[in-house]
Amino acid sequence: MNIENGKVVSFHYTLFNEQGEQLESSQGSDAMSYLHGASNIIAGLENAMAGRRAGDKFTVTVQPAEAYGERKDNHIQRIPIKRLGNNPRPKPGQVLNFQTNQGPVQVTVVKVGKFNLDVDANHPLAGQTLTFNVEVTAVREATEEETSHGHAHGAGGHHHG
Ligand code: ZN
């Protein structure tokens, strides 16, 4: 079965930056699953998946515009510390995850004040050219529920809490 819109794809990946340093890998944990055509993963990787099938291995290099975007200068935002709830006070350089109306967002702490945090709202991988080593492990039809939700369910997919 070829990867095309409406298929749920499971894959393992290892991610490298331009310097060849390994940033992330799914090896050793569940394969990641996504719904093809629903922009669940970065555009450059999703495009490279089209037409592949289970068992395929490939390497793709993705420019920032098709990954996490270009890095913006002065993209600093101020967030009230109380938005962190009971979490411990973060330290500069720490990456925080927030849920927003536009989905999950990752920011990097620049400065910690008494009541506010200054964060760099660039995604930590913004501005980077990324290389993925990919192994497609499974391709299947999406269920009606997955299609209506716009994401994959099950191991490596979206979990509803
Ligand atoms: Zn769902």
Tab-separated table of C-alpha atoms and ligand atoms in Angstrom:
chain	number	residue	atom	x	y	z
A	1	MET	CA	0.000	0.000	0.000
A	2	ASN	CA	1.532	3.331	-1.062
A	3	ILE	CA	1.542	6.376	1.171
A	4	GLU	CA	-1.054	8.893	0.030
A	5	ASN	CA	-3.673	11.143	1.611
A	6	GLY	CA	-5.888	9.305	4.090
A	7	LYS	CA	-3.304	6.666	5.074
A	8	VAL	CA	-1.881	6.288	8.575
A	9	VAL	CA	1.882	5.885	8.393
A	10	SER	CA	4.158	4.528	11.125
A	11	PHE	CA	7.874	5.192	10.887
A	12	HIS	CA	11.128	5.328	12.783
A	13	TYR	CA	13.379	8.303	12.281
A	14	THR	CA	16.697	9.715	13.339
A	15	LEU	CA	17.159	13.462	12.971
A	16	PHE	CA	20.486	15.187	12.297
A	17	ASN	CA	21.396	18.873	12.047
A	18	GLU	CA	23.658	20.397	9.385
A	19	GLN	CA	26.729	19.561	11.466
A	20	GLY	CA	25.740	15.881	11.397
A	21	GLU	CA	24.912	15.828	15.105
A	22	GLN	CA	22.039	13.544	16.097
A	23	LEU	CA	19.192	15.592	17.621
A	24	GLU	CA	16.422	13.034	18.080
A	25	SER	CA	15.648	9.422	17.351
A	26	SER	CA	12.577	7.249	17.705
A	27	GLN	CA	14.704	4.079	17.743
A	28	GLY	CA	14.153	2.205	20.972
A	29	SER	CA	10.630	3.584	21.460
A	30	ASP	CA	7.325	3.321	19.590
A	31	ALA	CA	7.388	4.197	15.922
A	32	MET	CA	5.776	7.556	15.310
A	33	SER	CA	2.379	7.517	13.552
A	34	TYR	CA	0.722	10.281	11.551
A	35	LEU	CA	-2.167	10.821	9.164
A	36	HIS	CA	-0.779	11.581	5.702
A	37	GLY	CA	-2.109	14.782	4.122
A	38	ALA	CA	-3.160	16.318	7.450
A	39	SER	CA	0.020	18.343	8.155
A	40	ASN	CA	0.730	16.322	11.313
A	41	ILE	CA	4.456	16.366	10.522
A	42	ILE	CA	6.682	18.987	8.893
A	43	ALA	CA	5.930	19.613	5.211
A	44	GLY	CA	9.331	18.528	3.867
A	45	LEU	CA	9.115	15.156	5.580
A	46	GLU	CA	5.464	14.601	4.645
A	47	ASN	CA	6.226	15.354	0.975
A	48	ALA	CA	9.137	12.903	0.992
A	49	MET	CA	6.856	10.168	2.387
A	50	ALA	CA	4.381	10.301	-0.518
A	51	GLY	CA	4.451	7.146	-2.652
A	52	ARG	CA	6.644	5.129	-0.239
A	53	ARG	CA	5.555	1.843	1.300
A	54	ALA	CA	6.205	-0.217	4.439
A	55	GLY	CA	9.828	-1.375	4.562
A	56	ASP	CA	11.178	1.620	2.601
A	57	LYS	CA	14.232	3.358	4.052
A	58	PHE	CA	15.328	6.771	2.845
A	59	THR	CA	17.158	9.930	3.811
A	60	VAL	CA	15.731	13.388	3.213
A	61	THR	CA	17.226	16.819	3.869
A	62	VAL	CA	14.681	19.533	4.594
A	63	GLN	CA	15.286	23.289	4.355
A	64	PRO	CA	13.958	25.520	7.200
A	65	ALA	CA	11.004	26.792	5.118
A	66	GLU	CA	9.700	23.200	4.872
A	67	ALA	CA	10.658	22.365	8.465
A	68	TYR	CA	10.272	24.704	11.456
A	69	GLY	CA	10.598	28.000	9.565
A	70	GLU	CA	13.294	30.635	9.470
A	71	ARG	CA	14.574	31.991	12.772
A	72	LYS	CA	13.109	35.456	13.495
A	73	ASP	CA	15.217	38.077	15.261
A	74	ASN	CA	13.747	39.634	18.374
A	75	HIS	CA	10.965	37.069	18.587
A	76	ILE	CA	10.867	37.480	22.365
A	77	GLN	CA	7.571	37.122	24.204
A	78	ARG	CA	6.731	37.761	27.833
A	79	ILE	CA	4.712	35.113	29.680
A	80	PRO	CA	3.392	35.364	33.257
A	81	ILE	CA	5.142	32.764	35.416
A	82	LYS	CA	1.790	31.775	36.899
A	83	ARG	CA	0.907	30.238	33.507
A	84	LEU	CA	3.327	27.455	34.422
A	85	GLY	CA	1.075	26.392	37.286
A	86	ASN	CA	2.873	24.301	39.887
A	87	ASN	CA	5.869	23.520	37.702
A	88	PRO	CA	9.249	24.532	39.127
A	89	ARG	CA	10.718	27.866	38.047
A	90	PRO	CA	12.449	27.319	34.718
A	91	LYS	CA	16.058	28.236	33.974
A	92	PRO	CA	17.424	30.194	31.007
A	93	GLY	CA	18.013	27.883	28.055
A	94	GLN	CA	15.244	25.498	29.087
A	95	VAL	CA	12.683	24.530	26.431
A	96	LEU	CA	9.020	24.752	27.495
A	97	ASN	CA	5.936	23.352	25.785
A	98	PHE	CA	2.679	25.306	25.717
A	99	GLN	CA	-0.729	24.448	24.330
A	100	THR	CA	-2.149	27.313	22.280
A	101	ASN	CA	-5.158	27.726	20.017
A	102	GLN	CA	-2.769	27.026	17.126
A	103	GLY	CA	-1.590	23.770	18.720
A	104	PRO	CA	1.495	22.901	20.759
A	105	VAL	CA	4.295	25.471	20.785
A	106	GLN	CA	7.884	25.109	21.978
A	107	VAL	CA	9.731	28.149	23.293
A	108	THR	CA	13.164	28.674	24.867
A	109	VAL	CA	13.518	30.567	28.144
A	110	VAL	CA	15.764	33.640	27.798
A	111	LYS	CA	15.267	35.392	31.118
A	112	VAL	CA	13.412	34.591	34.338
A	113	GLY	CA	11.998	37.571	36.252
A	114	LYS	CA	9.977	37.723	39.432
A	115	PHE	CA	6.553	37.556	37.756
A	116	ASN	CA	7.334	37.054	34.073
A	117	LEU	CA	9.421	34.924	31.764
A	118	ASP	CA	10.999	36.231	28.601
A	119	VAL	CA	10.999	33.458	26.033
A	120	ASP	CA	12.336	33.141	22.507
A	121	ALA	CA	9.247	32.066	20.566
A	122	ASN	CA	11.292	30.643	17.695
A	123	HIS	CA	10.948	26.879	17.577
A	124	PRO	CA	14.237	25.399	18.853
A	125	LEU	CA	14.820	23.940	15.368
A	126	ALA	CA	13.847	27.121	13.451
A	127	GLY	CA	16.432	28.183	10.880
A	128	GLN	CA	18.001	24.716	10.760
A	129	THR	CA	18.397	22.469	7.751
A	130	LEU	CA	17.416	19.028	8.999
A	131	THR	CA	18.254	15.563	7.708
A	132	PHE	CA	16.010	12.632	8.544
A	133	ASN	CA	16.898	8.965	8.196
A	134	VAL	CA	13.501	7.320	7.881
A	135	GLU	CA	12.250	3.745	7.940
A	136	VAL	CA	8.587	3.267	7.099
A	137	THR	CA	7.304	0.447	9.315
A	138	ALA	CA	3.579	0.323	8.447
A	139	VAL	CA	0.973	1.912	6.182
A	140	ARG	CA	-2.767	1.396	6.707
A	141	GLU	CA	-6.104	3.037	5.942
A	142	ALA	CA	-7.154	5.708	8.448
A	143	THR	CA	-10.295	4.963	10.442
A	144	GLU	CA	-13.296	7.287	10.065
A	145	GLU	CA	-12.536	8.647	13.519
A	146	GLU	CA	-8.938	9.430	12.602
A	147	THR	CA	-10.017	11.127	9.401
A	148	SER	CA	-12.543	13.295	11.247
A	149	HIS	CA	-9.988	14.183	13.951
A	150	GLY	CA	-7.219	14.874	11.431
A	151	HIS	CA	-4.593	12.735	13.194
A	152	ALA	CA	-3.562	9.122	13.866
A	153	HIS	CA	-4.620	7.209	16.962
A	154	GLY	CA	-2.931	4.295	18.712
A	155	ALA	CA	0.722	3.622	19.539
A	156	GLY	CA	2.902	6.502	18.384
A	157	GLY	CA	-0.139	8.600	17.457
A	158	HIS	CA	-2.404	11.045	19.231
A	159	HIS	CA	-3.680	10.195	22.697
A	160	HIS	CA	-6.798	11.821	24.078
A	161	GLY	CA	-6.403	12.590	27.764
B	1	ZN	ZN	-8.309	11.945	17.867
